[in-house]
Backbone as CSV, one residue per row, in Angstrom:
resi,resn,N_x,N_y,N_z,CA_x,CA_y,CA_z,C_x,C_y,C_z
1,MET,32.211,-72.340,-49.049,31.340,-73.440,-49.378,29.883,-73.017,-49.194
2,ASN,29.071,-73.563,-50.023,27.643,-73.296,-49.946,27.058,-74.035,-48.746
3,PRO,26.567,-73.302,-47.751,26.043,-73.960,-46.545,24.843,-74.867,-46.822
4,GLU,24.112,-74.589,-47.895,22.954,-75.430,-48.235,23.399,-76.823,-48.699
5,LEU,24.493,-76.869,-49.471,24.969,-78.140,-50.014,25.833,-78.928,-49.035
6,PHE,26.530,-78.212,-48.171,27.515,-78.861,-47.314,27.162,-78.694,-45.844
7,GLN,26.060,-79.333,-45.463,25.564,-79.198,-44.092,26.248,-80.159,-43.129
8,THR,26.900,-81.185,-43.634,27.572,-82.141,-42.751,29.083,-82.089,-42.978
9,ASP,29.807,-82.520,-41.961,31.262,-82.587,-42.085,31.685,-83.567,-43.178
10,ASP,30.977,-84.692,-43.279,31.321,-85.674,-44.313,31.218,-85.066,-45.714
11,ARG,30.196,-84.267,-45.949,30.043,-83.632,-47.264,31.159,-82.623,-47.521
12,LYS,31.511,-81.850,-46.500,32.586,-80.864,-46.653,33.911,-81.555,-46.955
13,VAL,34.213,-82.585,-46.177,35.469,-83.314,-46.372,35.467,-84.009,-47.732
14,GLY,34.369,-84.638,-48.060,34.266,-85.326,-49.355,34.459,-84.377,-50.524
15,TYR,33.885,-83.186,-50.410,34.030,-82.187,-51.477,35.487,-81.762,-51.625
16,ALA,36.141,-81.504,-50.510,37.550,-81.109,-50.563,38.390,-82.237,-51.159
17,LEU,38.117,-83.463,-50.756,38.877,-84.607,-51.274,38.670,-84.795,-52.775
18,SER,37.504,-84.412,-53.283,37.207,-84.611,-54.707,38.139,-83.791,-55.607
19,TYR,38.756,-82.756,-55.062,39.678,-81.939,-55.848,41.123,-82.415,-55.763
20,MET,41.384,-83.374,-54.936,42.742,-83.881,-54.767,42.965,-85.036,-55.733
21,THR,43.270,-84.681,-56.981,43.330,-85.698,-58.024,44.719,-85.925,-58.605
22,GLU,45.693,-85.101,-58.224,47.024,-85.225,-58.816,48.119,-85.034,-57.783
23,GLY,49.289,-85.577,-58.101,50.497,-85.320,-57.340,50.408,-85.644,-55.866
24,SER,51.050,-84.797,-55.059,51.119,-85.055,-53.622,49.747,-84.946,-52.966
25,ALA,48.852,-84.135,-53.534,47.500,-84.029,-52.976,46.772,-85.375,-53.116
26,ARG,46.927,-86.005,-54.263,46.271,-87.307,-54.467,46.863,-88.359,-53.528
27,ALA,48.183,-88.344,-53.385,48.834,-89.301,-52.487,48.365,-89.094,-51.050
28,TRP,48.254,-87.827,-50.650,47.790,-87.532,-49.294,46.349,-88.005,-49.113
29,LYS,45.511,-87.763,-50.126,44.107,-88.185,-50.063,44.019,-89.698,-49.892
30,GLU,44.806,-90.431,-50.636,44.767,-91.889,-50.548,45.180,-92.368,-49.160
31,THR,46.202,-91.731,-48.602,46.633,-92.071,-47.243,45.545,-91.734,-46.241
32,PHE,44.936,-90.569,-46.408,43.839,-90.156,-45.523,42.704,-91.176,-45.584
33,LEU,42.310,-91.572,-46.787,41.195,-92.515,-46.954,41.542,-93.901,-46.432
34,ASP,42.815,-94.285,-46.499,43.229,-95.580,-45.946,42.992,-95.650,-44.440
35,GLY,43.016,-94.492,-43.778,42.815,-94.449,-42.337,41.360,-94.413,-41.909
36,ILE,40.439,-94.352,-42.866,39.008,-94.291,-42.555,38.495,-95.702,-42.273
37,LYS,37.747,-95.833,-41.194,37.213,-97.141,-40.793,35.689,-97.124,-40.841
38,GLN,35.126,-98.327,-41.054,33.676,-98.492,-40.999,33.271,-98.816,-39.570
39,ASP,32.092,-98.335,-39.197,31.586,-98.738,-37.888,30.910,-100.102,-38.021
40,THR,30.389,-100.621,-36.946,29.798,-101.969,-36.957,28.582,-102.078,-37.881
41,ALA,27.934,-100.951,-38.163,26.772,-100.965,-39.063,27.191,-100.801,-40.522
42,GLY,28.496,-100.678,-40.761,28.977,-100.520,-42.134,29.016,-99.085,-42.618
43,ASN,28.754,-98.134,-41.730,28.795,-96.720,-42.099,30.228,-96.200,-42.066
44,ILE,30.503,-95.284,-42.980,31.826,-94.669,-43.044,31.678,-93.189,-42.714
45,SER,32.579,-92.702,-41.861,32.609,-91.280,-41.552,33.995,-90.747,-41.896
46,LEU,34.016,-89.622,-42.566,35.292,-89.008,-42.934,35.852,-88.140,-41.805
47,GLY,35.136,-88.075,-40.703,35.591,-87.292,-39.563,35.077,-85.869,-39.619
48,THR,35.547,-85.065,-38.703,35.077,-83.687,-38.652,35.843,-82.818,-39.641
49,TRP,35.207,-81.742,-40.030,35.831,-80.781,-40.940,37.072,-80.173,-40.283
50,ASP,36.973,-79.835,-39.002,38.110,-79.235,-38.303,39.290,-80.197,-38.234
51,ASN,39.020,-81.455,-37.983,40.092,-82.454,-37.937,40.733,-82.608,-39.319
52,PHE,39.916,-82.633,-40.344,40.428,-82.731,-41.712,41.338,-81.543,-42.030
53,LYS,40.876,-80.337,-41.711,41.662,-79.133,-41.983,43.006,-79.176,-41.245
54,THR,42.963,-79.618,-40.010,44.198,-79.702,-39.227,45.182,-80.671,-39.868
55,LYS,44.706,-81.848,-40.234,45.581,-82.840,-40.870,46.122,-82.329,-42.204
56,PHE,45.276,-81.664,-42.956,45.697,-81.121,-44.250,46.777,-80.053,-44.058
57,GLU,46.538,-79.148,-43.130,47.511,-78.076,-42.887,48.831,-78.629,-42.365
58,GLU,48.766,-79.633,-41.515,50.005,-80.248,-41.019,50.785,-80.875,-42.165
59,ALA,50.090,-81.466,-43.096,50.758,-82.133,-44.204,51.337,-81.161,-45.218
60,PHE,50.639,-80.074,-45.486,51.055,-79.207,-46.584,51.625,-77.855,-46.180
61,PHE,51.339,-77.397,-44.985,51.804,-76.062,-44.610,52.848,-76.088,-43.510
62,LEU,52.631,-76.871,-42.483,53.551,-76.877,-41.365,54.873,-77.550,-41.712
63,LEU,54.861,-78.412,-42.706,56.101,-79.057,-43.111,57.135,-78.038,-43.547
64,ASP,56.690,-76.974,-44.147,57.638,-75.980,-44.624,57.744,-74.787,-43.678
65,ARG,57.230,-74.941,-42.491,57.304,-73.849,-41.525,58.754,-73.486,-41.246
66,ALA,59.594,-74.502,-41.078,61.011,-74.246,-40.819,61.658,-73.556,-42.011
67,GLY,61.326,-73.998,-43.205,61.886,-73.372,-44.404,61.436,-71.929,-44.555
68,ASN,60.170,-71.677,-44.270,59.657,-70.303,-44.343,60.323,-69.420,-43.297
69,ALA,60.498,-69.953,-42.093,61.152,-69.182,-41.031,62.603,-68.892,-41.398
70,LEU,63.271,-69.857,-41.997,64.659,-69.658,-42.419,64.758,-68.587,-43.497
71,ALA,63.822,-68.598,-44.428,63.799,-67.570,-45.472,63.541,-66.197,-44.859
72,ASP,62.605,-66.118,-43.915,62.324,-64.845,-43.239,63.526,-64.388,-42.428
73,LEU,64.199,-65.335,-41.819,65.377,-65.028,-41.014,66.490,-64.419,-41.863
74,SER,66.664,-64.947,-43.046,67.722,-64.433,-43.918,67.414,-63.025,-44.431
75,GLN,66.142,-62.629,-44.374,65.744,-61.287,-44.806,65.588,-60.305,-43.649
76,LEU,65.625,-60.809,-42.425,65.387,-59.965,-41.247,66.529,-58.964,-41.065
77,ARG,66.170,-57.717,-40.900,67.147,-56.640,-40.671,66.675,-55.782,-39.501
78,MET,67.635,-55.316,-38.741,67.330,-54.456,-37.607,66.820,-53.119,-38.103
79,GLY,65.741,-52.649,-37.480,65.233,-51.313,-37.761,65.749,-50.353,-36.703
80,ASP,64.845,-49.614,-36.116,65.235,-48.645,-35.088,65.424,-49.278,-33.719
81,SER,64.808,-50.416,-33.481,64.809,-51.009,-32.143,65.529,-52.349,-32.116
82,ILE,66.561,-52.441,-31.289,67.256,-53.714,-31.122,66.349,-54.725,-30.425
83,ASP,65.479,-54.254,-29.533,64.563,-55.175,-28.841,63.577,-55.809,-29.811
84,ASP,63.013,-55.024,-30.730,62.100,-55.572,-31.733,62.822,-56.589,-32.613
85,TYR,64.021,-56.233,-33.046,64.810,-57.142,-33.889,65.084,-58.450,-33.149
86,THR,65.529,-58.346,-31.902,65.876,-59.538,-31.135,64.651,-60.409,-30.894
87,ASN,63.506,-59.806,-30.573,62.286,-60.591,-30.360,61.856,-61.316,-31.630
88,LYS,61.858,-60.628,-32.755,61.505,-61.273,-34.033,62.498,-62.382,-34.356
89,PHE,63.782,-62.094,-34.115,64.835,-63.067,-34.384,64.613,-64.349,-33.577
90,LYS,64.328,-64.204,-32.287,64.137,-65.376,-31.427,62.961,-66.226,-31.884
91,ILE,61.899,-65.590,-32.319,60.734,-66.328,-32.824,61.118,-67.113,-34.075
92,LEU,61.774,-66.449,-35.016,62.130,-67.105,-36.279,63.161,-68.200,-36.082
93,ILE,64.145,-67.973,-35.232,65.191,-68.981,-35.023,64.596,-70.244,-34.405
94,THR,63.595,-70.063,-33.537,62.905,-71.211,-32.937,62.082,-71.941,-33.994
95,GLN,61.333,-71.195,-34.806,60.527,-71.813,-35.857,61.401,-72.530,-36.885
96,ALA,62.589,-71.990,-37.133,63.506,-72.605,-38.100,64.160,-73.862,-37.542
97,GLY,64.065,-74.049,-36.233,64.628,-75.246,-35.617,66.131,-75.184,-35.421
98,ILE,66.683,-74.003,-35.428,68.127,-73.845,-35.259,68.429,-73.790,-33.760
99,VAL,69.280,-74.710,-33.293,69.606,-74.778,-31.877,71.086,-74.521,-31.598
100,ASP,71.913,-74.630,-32.596,73.350,-74.436,-32.438,73.672,-72.956,-32.205
101,ASP,74.390,-72.658,-31.111,74.704,-71.264,-30.774,75.535,-70.570,-31.846
102,THR,76.471,-71.279,-32.448,77.297,-70.659,-33.487,76.439,-70.208,-34.659
103,ALA,75.500,-71.046,-35.062,74.595,-70.682,-36.158,73.686,-69.528,-35.753
104,LYS,73.186,-69.564,-34.520,72.328,-68.472,-34.038,73.076,-67.145,-34.088
105,ILE,74.307,-67.152,-33.606,75.107,-65.924,-33.587,75.339,-65.420,-35.001
106,GLU,75.677,-66.326,-35.900,75.924,-65.930,-37.296,74.681,-65.276,-37.909
107,TYR,73.527,-65.903,-37.739,72.289,-65.328,-38.278,71.954,-64.006,-37.589
108,TYR,72.165,-63.937,-36.292,71.858,-62.720,-35.545,72.692,-61.547,-36.056
109,LEU,73.966,-61.787,-36.242,74.860,-60.713,-36.703,74.504,-60.230,-38.113
110,ARG,74.022,-61.124,-38.943,73.691,-60.763,-40.332,72.687,-59.617,-40.430
111,GLY,71.765,-59.556,-39.474,70.703,-58.557,-39.549,70.968,-57.279,-38.778
112,LEU,72.058,-57.260,-38.039,72.368,-56.069,-37.243,72.989,-54.970,-38.091
113,LYS,72.900,-53.760,-37.599,73.554,-52.626,-38.264,75.059,-52.732,-38.024
114,ARG,75.844,-52.319,-39.014,77.308,-52.484,-38.954,77.956,-51.914,-37.686
115,PRO,77.590,-50.713,-37.242,78.240,-50.198,-36.027,78.012,-51.094,-34.807
116,LEU,76.834,-51.713,-34.733,76.540,-52.598,-33.611,77.331,-53.903,-33.727
117,ILE,77.481,-54.391,-34.932,78.295,-55.596,-35.148,79.719,-55.334,-34.670
118,ALA,80.272,-54.192,-35.085,81.631,-53.836,-34.682,81.748,-53.740,-33.168
119,LYS,80.760,-53.110,-32.526,80.769,-52.963,-31.073,80.784,-54.326,-30.383
120,LEU,79.955,-55.251,-30.892,79.867,-56.572,-30.278,81.146,-57.387,-30.466
121,LEU,81.700,-57.345,-31.660,82.852,-58.185,-31.971,84.181,-57.585,-31.518
122,ASP,84.222,-56.274,-31.285,85.456,-55.616,-30.865,85.645,-55.602,-29.351
123,GLN,84.736,-56.225,-28.624,84.887,-56.310,-27.177,86.098,-57.172,-26.830
124,LYS,86.652,-56.934,-25.664,87.788,-57.739,-25.199,87.410,-59.224,-25.199
125,GLU,86.189,-59.504,-24.727,85.671,-60.870,-24.734,84.289,-60.859,-25.386
126,PRO,84.230,-61.035,-26.714,82.920,-61.041,-27.391,82.052,-62.192,-26.869
127,PRO,80.758,-62.023,-26.901,79.861,-63.089,-26.426,80.095,-64.386,-27.210
128,SER,80.085,-65.486,-26.471,80.295,-66.787,-27.111,79.009,-67.601,-27.220
129,THR,77.922,-67.056,-26.675,76.625,-67.730,-26.766,75.618,-66.771,-27.391
130,ALA,74.560,-67.346,-27.906,73.509,-66.514,-28.499,72.877,-65.623,-27.429
131,GLU,72.598,-66.176,-26.260,72.000,-65.366,-25.193,72.916,-64.230,-24.787
132,GLY,74.211,-64.481,-24.743,75.172,-63.426,-24.434,75.169,-62.347,-25.498
133,MET,75.011,-62.763,-26.748,74.971,-61.817,-27.867,73.729,-60.931,-27.755
134,TYR,72.579,-61.559,-27.460,71.346,-60.766,-27.334,71.484,-59.758,-26.197
135,LYS,72.067,-60.198,-25.081,72.197,-59.341,-23.901,73.131,-58.159,-24.192
136,ASP,74.260,-58.422,-24.843,75.241,-57.362,-25.108,74.787,-56.386,-26.189
137,ALA,73.901,-56.843,-27.056,73.438,-55.962,-28.133,72.572,-54.881,-27.542
């Protein structure tokens, strides 16, 4: 943005809102504007630029965070380090919102190298929890 033209937060927010003319962006803009109140002098403030950006990102980007994490999870494969794989896996599984141990184990096994999968599942008592699976790997 041109700092000369957009010296106030209201101008920055107003400019961004001016491009939200169709579809879900327009619907979001209308909802955002419905929440704007006048002060006792009749002045309207669109709020701070940082607050606007946060609300916008929550509406359009964070909603699909779980979906993005799930997509990344389905592509995750173990490289040379089981620790790196497990750490990345734990981050993605949390972001995806998966809490069921059976699902965690299934996703975890998908990315492991075949010899390690065989080692884990061929044990006399294979791990029955995700934490047990991470520990035994």
